[in-house]
Short mmCIF file of C-alpha atoms in Angstrom, two decimals:
data_model
loop_
_atom_site.label_atom_id
_atom_site.label_comp_id
_atom_site.label_asym_id
_atom_site.label_seq_id
_atom_site.Cartn_x
_atom_site.Cartn_y
_atom_site.Cartn_z
CA MET A 1 0.00 0.00 0.00
CA THR A 2 1.31 3.41 -0.97
CA ARG A 3 0.94 6.01 1.75
CA ILE A 4 0.68 9.63 0.60
CA GLU A 5 0.84 12.35 3.22
CA THR A 6 -1.47 15.25 2.47
CA SER A 7 -3.07 18.20 4.26
CA PHE A 8 -6.53 19.75 4.27
CA GLU A 9 -5.18 22.65 2.21
CA THR A 10 -3.85 20.40 -0.57
CA LEU A 11 -6.18 17.38 -0.27
CA LYS A 12 -8.48 18.18 -3.19
CA ASN A 13 -5.59 18.98 -5.51
CA ASP A 14 -3.61 15.92 -4.40
CA VAL A 15 -6.56 13.59 -4.96
CA ALA A 16 -7.45 15.27 -8.28
CA ALA A 17 -3.88 14.85 -9.52
CA PHE A 18 -3.92 11.16 -8.58
CA TYR A 19 -7.46 9.98 -9.30
CA LYS A 20 -8.34 8.78 -12.80
CA VAL A 21 -11.96 7.69 -12.87
CA ASP A 22 -11.41 4.63 -15.09
CA LYS A 23 -8.12 3.66 -13.43
CA HIS A 24 -8.91 3.82 -9.71
CA HIS A 25 -11.88 3.13 -7.56
CA PHE A 26 -12.50 4.85 -4.28
CA ILE A 27 -12.70 2.30 -1.45
CA THR A 28 -13.63 4.39 1.55
CA MET A 29 -12.68 7.13 4.00
CA ASN A 30 -11.60 6.31 7.52
CA GLY A 31 -10.75 8.08 10.73
CA VAL A 32 -8.57 7.00 13.64
CA ASP A 33 -8.92 8.80 16.96
CA LEU A 34 -5.34 9.42 18.13
CA GLY A 35 -6.44 10.89 21.45
CA ASN A 36 -6.17 14.48 22.65
CA ASP A 37 -8.86 15.44 20.12
CA GLU A 38 -6.56 14.63 17.22
CA ILE A 39 -7.85 12.48 14.37
CA GLU A 40 -5.99 10.80 11.53
CA TYR A 41 -8.04 10.92 8.34
CA GLN A 42 -7.47 8.36 5.61
CA TRP A 43 -8.79 8.05 2.05
CA PHE A 44 -8.31 4.67 0.36
CA PHE A 45 -8.13 3.99 -3.38
CA CYS A 46 -7.39 0.89 -5.43
CA ASP A 47 -6.42 0.24 -9.05
CA TYR A 48 -8.77 -1.62 -11.34
CA ASP A 49 -5.80 -3.39 -12.92
CA TYR A 50 -4.09 -6.56 -11.78
CA PRO A 51 -1.84 -6.63 -9.87
CA CYS A 52 -3.74 -4.05 -7.91
CA ALA A 53 -2.09 -1.21 -6.06
CA GLU A 54 -3.73 0.33 -3.02
CA THR A 55 -3.13 3.97 -2.15
CA MET A 56 -3.91 5.77 1.08
CA PHE A 57 -3.99 9.54 1.42
CA VAL A 58 -3.49 10.47 5.04
CA THR A 59 -3.44 13.56 7.19
CA LYS A 60 -3.94 14.49 10.84
CA ALA A 61 -6.03 17.31 12.21
CA ASN A 62 -7.81 18.50 15.28
CA ALA A 63 -11.34 17.15 15.62
CA ASP A 64 -12.96 20.57 15.51
CA VAL A 65 -11.49 21.52 12.14
CA LEU A 66 -13.85 21.32 9.14
CA VAL A 67 -12.77 18.42 6.92
CA PRO A 68 -12.79 19.25 3.18
CA SER A 69 -14.87 16.98 0.95
CA ILE A 70 -13.36 15.21 -2.05
CA GLY A 71 -16.84 14.92 -3.57
CA GLU A 72 -15.95 17.29 -6.42
CA VAL A 73 -13.34 14.78 -7.58
CA VAL A 74 -14.83 11.46 -6.42
CA ALA A 75 -18.59 11.43 -6.92
CA SER A 76 -19.24 8.51 -4.55
CA ALA A 77 -17.29 9.98 -1.65
CA TRP A 78 -20.38 11.54 -0.05
CA VAL A 79 -21.44 8.17 1.39
CA ALA A 80 -18.18 7.58 3.29
CA GLU A 81 -17.99 11.23 4.33
CA ALA A 82 -21.53 11.18 5.74
CA GLU A 83 -20.73 8.00 7.66
CA LEU A 84 -17.54 9.40 9.17
CA ALA A 85 -19.25 12.66 10.10
CA ASP A 86 -21.70 10.62 12.20
CA LEU A 87 -19.38 8.02 13.69
CA MET A 88 -16.51 10.39 14.50
CA GLY A 89 -18.68 13.38 15.26
CA VAL A 90 -16.67 15.66 13.01
CA ASP A 91 -17.80 18.27 10.52
CA ILE A 92 -17.17 17.38 6.91
CA GLU A 93 -17.88 19.79 4.09
CA ASN A 94 -21.34 19.13 2.54
CA ALA A 95 -21.96 16.08 4.76
CA ASP A 96 -25.27 15.97 6.62
CA LYS A 97 -25.45 14.29 10.00
CA GLY A 98 -27.96 11.48 10.56
CA PHE A 99 -27.05 9.28 7.61
CA MET A 100 -25.61 6.42 9.67
CA LEU A 101 -27.03 7.06 13.13
CA GLU A 102 -30.55 7.50 14.39
CA VAL A 103 -31.42 10.65 16.31
CA ASP A 104 -31.44 8.80 19.64
CA SER A 105 -28.04 7.11 19.08
CA ASP A 106 -24.89 7.86 21.02
CA GLU A 107 -22.99 10.74 19.45
CA ALA A 108 -19.62 10.03 17.84
CA PRO A 109 -19.37 6.39 18.97
CA LEU A 110 -15.93 5.89 17.46
CA ARG A 111 -14.30 8.69 19.44
CA LYS A 112 -12.23 7.80 22.47
CA LYS A 113 -14.01 8.53 25.69
CA LYS A 114 -12.33 11.21 27.78
CA LYS A 115 -11.29 9.93 31.20
CA MET B 1 -45.06 20.15 -15.47
CA ALA B 2 -46.74 17.06 -14.05
CA THR B 3 -47.42 16.82 -10.34
CA GLN B 4 -44.57 15.33 -8.36
CA TYR B 5 -45.17 12.88 -5.55
CA ASP B 6 -42.76 11.74 -2.86
CA ILE B 7 -43.16 8.02 -2.12
CA PRO B 8 -41.37 6.60 0.90
CA VAL B 9 -40.25 2.97 0.72
CA GLY B 10 -38.91 1.40 3.92
CA ALA B 11 -37.36 1.19 6.41
CA GLN B 12 -39.90 -1.67 6.61
CA HIS B 13 -41.55 -2.58 3.36
CA ILE B 14 -42.77 -5.75 1.66
CA SER B 15 -40.17 -5.50 -1.11
CA LEU B 16 -37.28 -4.73 1.22
CA LEU B 17 -35.44 -7.44 3.04
CA GLU B 18 -33.35 -4.98 4.97
CA PRO B 19 -33.98 -1.84 7.03
CA LEU B 20 -33.28 0.64 4.28
CA HIS B 21 -35.25 3.76 3.45
CA PHE B 22 -35.69 5.24 -0.02
CA LYS B 23 -37.63 8.37 -0.77
CA PHE B 24 -38.64 8.36 -4.43
CA THR B 25 -39.73 11.57 -6.09
CA THR B 26 -41.96 10.51 -8.96
CA GLU B 27 -43.55 12.25 -11.89
CA ASN B 28 -46.11 10.36 -14.00
CA GLU B 29 -45.04 7.06 -12.41
CA LYS B 30 -41.40 7.70 -13.29
CA ILE B 31 -38.77 8.04 -10.59
CA ILE B 32 -36.91 11.30 -11.10
CA LYS B 33 -35.02 11.54 -7.83
CA THR B 34 -34.08 9.19 -4.99
CA GLU B 35 -32.81 9.77 -1.49
CA ALA B 36 -31.51 6.96 0.72
CA ASN B 37 -31.08 6.48 4.45
CA VAL B 38 -29.11 3.47 5.62
CA GLY B 39 -28.66 4.23 9.30
CA TYR B 40 -31.22 2.08 11.13
CA VAL B 41 -29.17 -0.80 12.49
CA HIS B 42 -25.83 0.59 13.59
CA ARG B 43 -24.71 -1.80 16.34
CA GLY B 44 -21.31 -0.36 17.18
CA ILE B 45 -19.45 -3.51 16.17
CA GLU B 46 -16.26 -1.66 15.19
CA GLN B 47 -16.15 0.04 18.56
CA ALA B 48 -16.86 -3.24 20.37
CA CYS B 49 -13.98 -4.88 18.48
CA CYS B 50 -11.65 -2.14 19.73
CA SER B 51 -12.80 -2.04 23.33
CA LYS B 52 -14.49 -5.23 24.54
CA PHE B 53 -12.83 -8.07 22.66
CA LYS B 54 -9.28 -9.33 22.28
CA PHE B 55 -7.97 -9.42 18.74
CA ARG B 56 -8.18 -13.23 18.57
CA GLN B 57 -11.88 -13.04 19.53
CA VAL B 58 -12.68 -10.40 16.93
CA SER B 59 -12.98 -12.93 14.10
CA PHE B 60 -15.98 -14.40 15.97
CA VAL B 61 -17.47 -10.94 16.56
CA VAL B 62 -17.24 -9.79 12.94
CA GLY B 63 -18.86 -13.08 11.91
CA ARG B 64 -21.97 -11.54 13.47
CA VAL B 65 -21.83 -8.47 11.25
CA CYS B 66 -23.85 -10.37 8.67
CA GLY B 67 -25.56 -13.75 8.60
CA LEU B 68 -25.31 -14.09 4.85
CA CYS B 69 -21.62 -13.46 4.31
CA SER B 70 -20.13 -14.12 7.73
CA ILE B 71 -17.33 -16.23 6.22
CA SER B 72 -16.27 -13.17 4.18
CA HIS B 73 -16.07 -11.05 7.32
CA THR B 74 -14.27 -13.62 9.44
CA THR B 75 -11.81 -14.42 6.65
CA CYS B 76 -11.17 -10.78 5.75
CA TYR B 77 -10.54 -9.93 9.39
CA SER B 78 -8.37 -13.00 9.91
CA GLN B 79 -6.29 -12.01 6.90
CA VAL B 80 -5.80 -8.43 8.05
CA ALA B 81 -4.84 -9.66 11.53
CA GLU B 82 -2.43 -12.16 9.97
CA LYS B 83 -0.82 -9.24 8.11
CA LEU B 84 -0.40 -7.38 11.39
CA MET B 85 1.06 -10.49 13.02
CA GLN B 86 3.10 -11.36 9.90
CA LEU B 87 1.68 -14.88 9.91
CA ASP B 88 1.90 -17.23 6.96
CA ILE B 89 -0.93 -19.75 7.09
CA SER B 90 -0.90 -23.19 5.51
CA LYS B 91 -2.07 -23.81 1.97
CA LYS B 92 -4.65 -26.22 3.33
CA ALA B 93 -6.22 -23.47 5.43
CA LYS B 94 -6.30 -21.21 2.36
CA TYR B 95 -8.03 -23.92 0.34
CA LEU B 96 -10.60 -24.55 3.07
CA ARG B 97 -11.32 -20.83 3.31
CA MET B 98 -11.94 -20.70 -0.44
CA LEU B 99 -14.24 -23.72 -0.20
CA VAL B 100 -16.51 -22.08 2.38
CA ILE B 101 -16.39 -18.67 0.68
CA GLU B 102 -17.66 -20.24 -2.55
CA LEU B 103 -20.34 -22.35 -0.83
CA ASP B 104 -21.44 -19.12 0.81
CA ARG B 105 -21.47 -17.31 -2.53
CA ILE B 106 -23.78 -19.98 -3.96
CA HIS B 107 -26.36 -19.58 -1.20
CA SER B 108 -26.11 -15.77 -1.24
CA HIS B 109 -26.48 -15.44 -5.02
CA LEU B 110 -29.44 -17.83 -5.06
CA LEU B 111 -31.07 -15.87 -2.27
CA CYS B 112 -30.68 -12.66 -4.28
CA LEU B 113 -32.01 -14.28 -7.46
CA SER B 114 -35.01 -15.67 -5.63
CA HIS B 115 -35.90 -12.24 -4.31
CA VAL B 116 -35.52 -10.62 -7.72
CA ALA B 117 -38.01 -13.22 -8.97
CA GLU B 118 -40.35 -12.56 -6.06
CA ASN B 119 -40.12 -8.78 -6.43
CA SER B 120 -40.76 -9.16 -10.16
CA GLY B 121 -43.99 -11.03 -9.37
CA PHE B 122 -42.75 -14.57 -9.97
CA GLU B 123 -43.65 -16.36 -6.76
CA ALA B 124 -43.19 -19.88 -8.16
CA LEU B 125 -39.70 -19.03 -9.42
CA PHE B 126 -38.89 -17.58 -6.01
CA MET B 127 -39.85 -20.89 -4.39
CA LYS B 128 -38.00 -22.98 -6.96
CA THR B 129 -34.80 -20.94 -6.52
CA MET B 130 -35.04 -21.11 -2.74
CA ALA B 131 -35.65 -24.87 -2.92
CA TYR B 132 -32.54 -25.37 -5.07
CA ARG B 133 -30.58 -23.14 -2.68
CA GLU B 134 -31.22 -25.51 0.19
CA PHE B 135 -28.38 -27.84 -0.87
CA SER B 136 -25.82 -25.08 -0.29
CA MET B 137 -27.14 -24.50 3.23
CA GLU B 138 -26.88 -28.21 3.97
CA MET B 139 -23.33 -28.24 2.63
CA LEU B 140 -22.35 -25.27 4.77
CA GLU B 141 -23.80 -26.98 7.83
CA ALA B 142 -21.92 -30.18 7.02
CA VAL B 143 -18.61 -28.37 6.45
CA CYS B 144 -18.81 -25.67 9.14
CA GLY B 145 -21.35 -26.93 11.66
CA ASN B 146 -23.74 -24.02 11.13
CA ARG B 147 -26.10 -23.03 8.33
CA ILE B 148 -25.20 -19.38 8.86
CA GLN B 149 -22.64 -17.49 10.94
CA TYR B 150 -20.05 -20.19 10.61
CA ASP B 151 -17.04 -19.47 12.85
CA PHE B 152 -14.75 -21.13 10.35
CA SER B 153 -11.87 -18.69 9.80
CA ILE B 154 -9.75 -17.65 12.74
CA VAL B 155 -6.53 -15.68 13.00
CA GLY B 156 -3.92 -18.17 11.79
CA GLY B 157 -6.12 -20.58 9.86
CA VAL B 158 -9.46 -22.37 10.14
CA THR B 159 -11.29 -24.20 12.92
CA ARG B 160 -12.39 -27.39 11.19
CA ASP B 161 -11.00 -29.92 8.77
CA LEU B 162 -12.96 -31.28 5.82
CA ARG B 163 -14.03 -34.82 6.60
CA THR B 164 -13.77 -37.35 3.78
CA ASP B 165 -17.46 -38.27 3.90
CA VAL B 166 -18.45 -34.57 3.83
CA ALA B 167 -16.15 -33.93 0.86
CA LYS B 168 -17.75 -36.84 -0.99
CA MET B 169 -21.23 -35.57 -0.14
CA VAL B 170 -20.43 -32.06 -1.40
CA LEU B 171 -19.21 -33.43 -4.72
CA GLU B 172 -22.31 -35.60 -5.09
CA LYS B 173 -24.62 -32.70 -4.24
CA LEU B 174 -22.87 -30.50 -6.81
CA LYS B 175 -23.67 -33.10 -9.47
CA ILE B 176 -27.35 -32.92 -8.50
CA PHE B 177 -27.30 -29.12 -8.44
CA LYS B 178 -25.72 -28.73 -11.91
CA PRO B 179 -28.89 -29.55 -13.94
CA GLN B 180 -30.95 -27.49 -11.49
CA LEU B 181 -28.68 -24.52 -12.16
CA ASP B 182 -28.99 -25.11 -15.91
CA GLU B 183 -32.75 -24.96 -15.48
CA LEU B 184 -32.55 -21.69 -13.53
CA VAL B 185 -30.26 -20.16 -16.15
CA ASP B 186 -32.75 -21.11 -18.84
CA ILE B 187 -35.67 -19.53 -16.96
CA TYR B 188 -33.90 -16.32 -15.91
CA SER B 189 -32.40 -15.93 -19.41
CA ASN B 190 -35.29 -16.90 -21.64
CA ASN B 191 -38.59 -16.45 -19.83
CA TYR B 192 -40.39 -13.82 -21.89
CA THR B 193 -42.43 -12.13 -19.16
CA LEU B 194 -39.54 -12.13 -16.66
CA GLY B 195 -37.50 -10.49 -19.41
CA LEU B 196 -40.12 -7.76 -19.72
CA LYS B 197 -39.72 -7.06 -16.00
CA ASN B 198 -35.91 -7.23 -15.93
CA LYS B 199 -34.47 -6.17 -19.30
CA GLY B 200 -33.54 -2.52 -19.63
CA VAL B 201 -34.60 -1.88 -16.03
CA GLY B 202 -32.39 -0.33 -13.34
CA VAL B 203 -29.51 0.23 -15.73
CA ILE B 204 -26.10 1.13 -14.30
CA ASN B 205 -23.77 1.54 -17.24
CA LYS B 206 -20.00 1.39 -17.38
CA ASP B 207 -19.52 5.11 -16.87
CA ASP B 208 -21.81 5.05 -13.82
CA VAL B 209 -19.79 2.22 -12.29
CA TYR B 210 -16.53 4.08 -12.80
CA THR B 211 -17.91 7.39 -11.56
CA LEU B 212 -19.72 5.97 -8.54
CA SER B 213 -17.11 3.33 -7.58
CA ALA B 214 -19.61 0.45 -7.64
CA VAL B 215 -18.35 -3.04 -6.90
CA GLY B 216 -19.32 -6.70 -7.17
CA PRO B 217 -21.93 -8.23 -9.51
CA PHE B 218 -23.34 -4.73 -9.78
CA ALA B 219 -20.18 -3.53 -11.58
CA ARG B 220 -19.51 -6.75 -13.47
CA ALA B 221 -23.02 -6.65 -14.98
CA ALA B 222 -22.01 -3.37 -16.61
CA GLY B 223 -18.88 -4.90 -18.11
CA ILE B 224 -16.25 -3.86 -15.55
CA PRO B 225 -14.18 -6.93 -14.60
CA ILE B 226 -13.61 -5.79 -11.01
CA ASP B 227 -13.31 -8.80 -8.71
CA VAL B 228 -10.96 -8.96 -5.75
CA ARG B 229 -10.40 -12.66 -6.44
CA ASN B 230 -8.64 -11.51 -9.59
CA GLU B 231 -6.37 -9.17 -7.68
CA THR B 232 -5.29 -10.96 -4.52
CA GLU B 233 -3.67 -14.16 -5.77
CA ASP B 234 -0.95 -13.70 -3.17
CA ILE B 235 -3.47 -14.03 -0.33
CA LEU B 236 -5.73 -16.80 -1.63
CA PRO B 237 -4.75 -18.75 -4.79
CA TRP B 238 -7.99 -18.23 -6.68
CA LYS B 239 -6.67 -18.79 -10.19
CA GLU B 240 -5.03 -22.05 -9.14
CA VAL B 241 -8.51 -23.44 -8.42
CA GLY B 242 -10.13 -22.20 -11.60
CA PHE B 243 -11.40 -18.69 -10.92
CA GLU B 244 -12.51 -16.59 -13.89
CA VAL B 245 -14.20 -13.20 -13.90
CA VAL B 246 -17.79 -13.17 -15.19
CA THR B 247 -19.11 -10.03 -16.85
CA GLU B 248 -22.16 -8.92 -18.80
CA THR B 249 -22.63 -5.69 -20.69
CA THR B 250 -26.12 -4.24 -20.35
CA GLY B 251 -25.95 -3.33 -16.64
CA ASP B 252 -29.67 -3.94 -16.02
CA VAL B 253 -31.50 -6.27 -13.64
CA TYR B 254 -31.34 -9.01 -16.31
CA ALA B 255 -27.55 -8.69 -16.59
CA ARG B 256 -27.11 -8.77 -12.82
CA ASN B 257 -29.17 -11.99 -12.72
CA LEU B 258 -26.97 -13.55 -15.42
CA VAL B 259 -23.72 -12.52 -13.72
CA ARG B 260 -24.83 -14.16 -10.48
CA LEU B 261 -26.00 -17.31 -12.26
CA LYS B 262 -22.80 -17.67 -14.27
CA GLU B 263 -20.72 -17.06 -11.15
CA LEU B 264 -22.37 -20.11 -9.64
CA TYR B 265 -20.71 -22.28 -12.32
CA VAL B 266 -17.36 -20.71 -11.38
CA SER B 267 -18.06 -21.35 -7.68
CA MET B 268 -18.92 -24.98 -8.41
CA ARG B 269 -15.68 -25.42 -10.35
CA ILE B 270 -13.65 -23.85 -7.53
CA ILE B 271 -15.33 -26.10 -4.93
CA GLU B 272 -14.61 -29.23 -7.00
CA ASN B 273 -10.99 -28.22 -7.55
CA VAL B 274 -10.47 -27.33 -3.89
CA ILE B 275 -11.83 -30.70 -2.73
CA ASN B 276 -9.96 -32.72 -5.37
CA GLY B 277 -6.71 -30.85 -4.80
CA LEU B 278 -6.88 -30.24 -1.03
CA PRO B 279 -3.28 -30.23 0.18
CA GLU B 280 -2.04 -31.67 3.45
CA GLY B 281 -1.08 -29.26 6.19
CA GLU B 282 -2.03 -27.83 9.55
CA LEU B 283 -5.38 -26.18 10.05
CA ALA B 284 -4.05 -23.23 12.02
CA VAL B 285 -0.62 -21.94 12.91
CA ASP B 286 0.27 -21.38 16.53
CA PHE B 287 1.51 -17.91 17.31
CA LYS B 288 2.30 -15.56 20.15
CA GLY B 289 2.46 -11.81 20.47
CA PHE B 290 0.22 -8.82 19.92
CA PRO B 291 -0.68 -6.97 16.72
CA THR B 292 1.26 -3.86 15.85
CA GLY B 293 1.28 -1.37 12.98
CA GLU B 294 -1.55 -0.98 10.48
CA ALA B 295 -2.77 -3.10 7.57
CA ILE B 296 -5.62 -3.34 5.10
CA ASN B 297 -7.19 -6.32 3.41
CA ARG B 298 -9.75 -6.78 0.66
CA LEU B 299 -11.85 -9.85 -0.13
CA GLU B 300 -14.56 -10.57 -2.70
CA ALA B 301 -17.74 -11.17 -0.72
CA PRO B 302 -20.89 -12.25 -2.61
CA ARG B 303 -21.90 -8.60 -2.98
CA GLY B 304 -18.46 -7.31 -3.93
CA GLU B 305 -15.37 -5.86 -2.36
CA LEU B 306 -15.16 -6.18 1.42
CA PHE B 307 -12.47 -4.01 3.01
CA TYR B 308 -10.90 -4.17 6.47
CA TYR B 309 -8.46 -1.74 8.03
CA ALA B 310 -6.84 -2.69 11.33
CA LYS B 311 -4.39 -0.89 13.56
CA GLY B 312 -2.64 -2.60 16.44
CA ASN B 313 -0.94 -1.09 19.46
CA LYS B 314 1.04 -4.02 20.92
CA THR B 315 -1.85 -4.98 23.22
CA GLN B 316 -4.61 -7.59 23.05
CA ILE B 317 -7.11 -4.90 22.04
CA LEU B 318 -6.97 -3.33 18.58
CA GLU B 319 -6.55 0.42 18.31
CA ARG B 320 -8.95 0.67 15.36
CA LEU B 321 -10.90 -1.67 13.13
CA LYS B 322 -12.69 -0.30 10.08
CA ILE B 323 -15.13 -2.40 8.05
CA LYS B 324 -16.29 -1.27 4.61
CA ALA B 325 -18.99 -3.56 3.24
CA PRO B 326 -19.73 -3.93 -0.49
CA THR B 327 -23.26 -2.55 -0.20
CA PHE B 328 -21.77 0.59 1.36
CA SER B 329 -19.74 1.11 -1.83
CA ASN B 330 -22.85 0.60 -3.92
CA VAL B 331 -25.12 3.10 -2.14
CA ALA B 332 -24.25 5.95 -4.51
CA ALA B 333 -24.86 3.80 -7.58
CA MET B 334 -28.06 2.36 -6.09
CA VAL B 335 -29.50 5.83 -5.64
CA HIS B 336 -28.51 6.73 -9.20
CA GLY B 337 -29.89 3.50 -10.72
CA PHE B 338 -33.55 4.24 -9.98
CA SER B 339 -33.72 7.44 -12.02
CA GLY B 340 -35.85 7.20 -15.16
CA ASN B 341 -37.44 3.90 -14.16
CA GLU B 342 -41.11 3.24 -13.50
CA TYR B 343 -41.97 3.22 -9.81
CA ALA B 344 -43.47 -0.26 -10.30
CA SER B 345 -40.01 -1.54 -11.24
CA ALA B 346 -38.43 -0.36 -8.00
CA PRO B 347 -38.93 -3.65 -6.07
CA ALA B 348 -37.18 -5.72 -8.75
CA ILE B 349 -34.37 -3.17 -8.97
CA ILE B 350 -33.91 -3.21 -5.19
CA GLY B 351 -33.80 -7.03 -5.24
CA SER B 352 -31.15 -6.99 -7.97
CA TYR B 353 -29.01 -4.60 -5.90
CA ASP B 354 -28.85 -7.35 -3.26
CA PRO B 355 -28.44 -4.78 -0.48
CA CYS B 356 -27.13 -5.91 2.89
CA LEU B 357 -27.78 -3.30 5.52
CA SER B 358 -26.55 -5.24 8.51
CA CYS B 359 -23.14 -5.20 6.77
CA THR B 360 -23.48 -1.56 5.75
CA SER B 361 -24.54 -0.20 9.12
CA ARG B 362 -22.61 -2.63 11.33
#
């Protein structure tokens, strides 16, 4: 797996420069709570060709920073972004809350509980 | 402009097998816009796997993500954990995993086909398909001990060996199933009225698949040969046991039916080759230590690409486990695929999507 470090400022351009719609498919977006309100964001892609090559764009940010959407480049990204917005309790550009969780669910279940 | 009506379908509806909600905006019976809500059954399984269970137990927990494709989840997790632990499992264990994955694919595809028939108004075909499916459930029970949620894959290998009498029974049952499958292919391919319900309906073309990152039979029905079995020879030796990608071109409900039916022939061939060529070896490797670092793994579940991300922290409990189910990847394409179709076709289209919301919501 190729790991590409990115930042919120350059994410859209980095993904746009990499992503070819008939060459790669978008797997999903992920978040890892690193503690101290810091989250590592990951975007996974895979080649259509064999042997396949998997690529992960990765960056870290504070949980209260608005996460940019890659929806302009990857049309299907809204699903993974809406899920992460619910499960991590973060704000993602253009992502509505309530897609993955019911209104009476725990908020941000994938965040580490503060002791 | 004609009057527009919003028609809600689900979360509980006669044509839905899963708790999924669609809101169709229709105009003169045609669907012009669709909204989806998938978040009704989130169970917090990822969080439980990273807080309540040790990493060796997690393969049993993720087997409960979905009753239909539990072997895909347990195997995909076991593989990602084996990457973290840098374990090399025996070839026998790999073969046995492929055997159960393909038996599982047979029952899952037949379940989907039966519901497409039912949702298209063909009750008798639904019953016939379900009746023929029963052999695969019996085989899974004989091989794994359970009809569903078989705790077969574990970190390091598999839990059960294939007994000689069970292997013989599977091969005999496959011989009985072959003409039954031929009969189903004939009906789903050539029945005139079923064709009227399924041909040209719910079309997802090649460009849609690329743009919306669809996976599985959904993508292959549009002519995209995306199949993880074709891409991960280093993890499970699929080509060695006769795997070939099946594709169709029209991308409609009819094409999705044909892809699933033809994939059953491939599954049968793989099962026969696995049983006839089953190597000697240990069922599971013994190992010590705790997972560290991060790894990903992909596996072709019946509905398409299943993806696991795991991060270890040198303890018994994982730092993070991420599960991406195939239906989750197909949500964007599913929403798109309704547009321009008659509202009356929606149940058959939903059936052909083969959605699995317990996987999607987790």
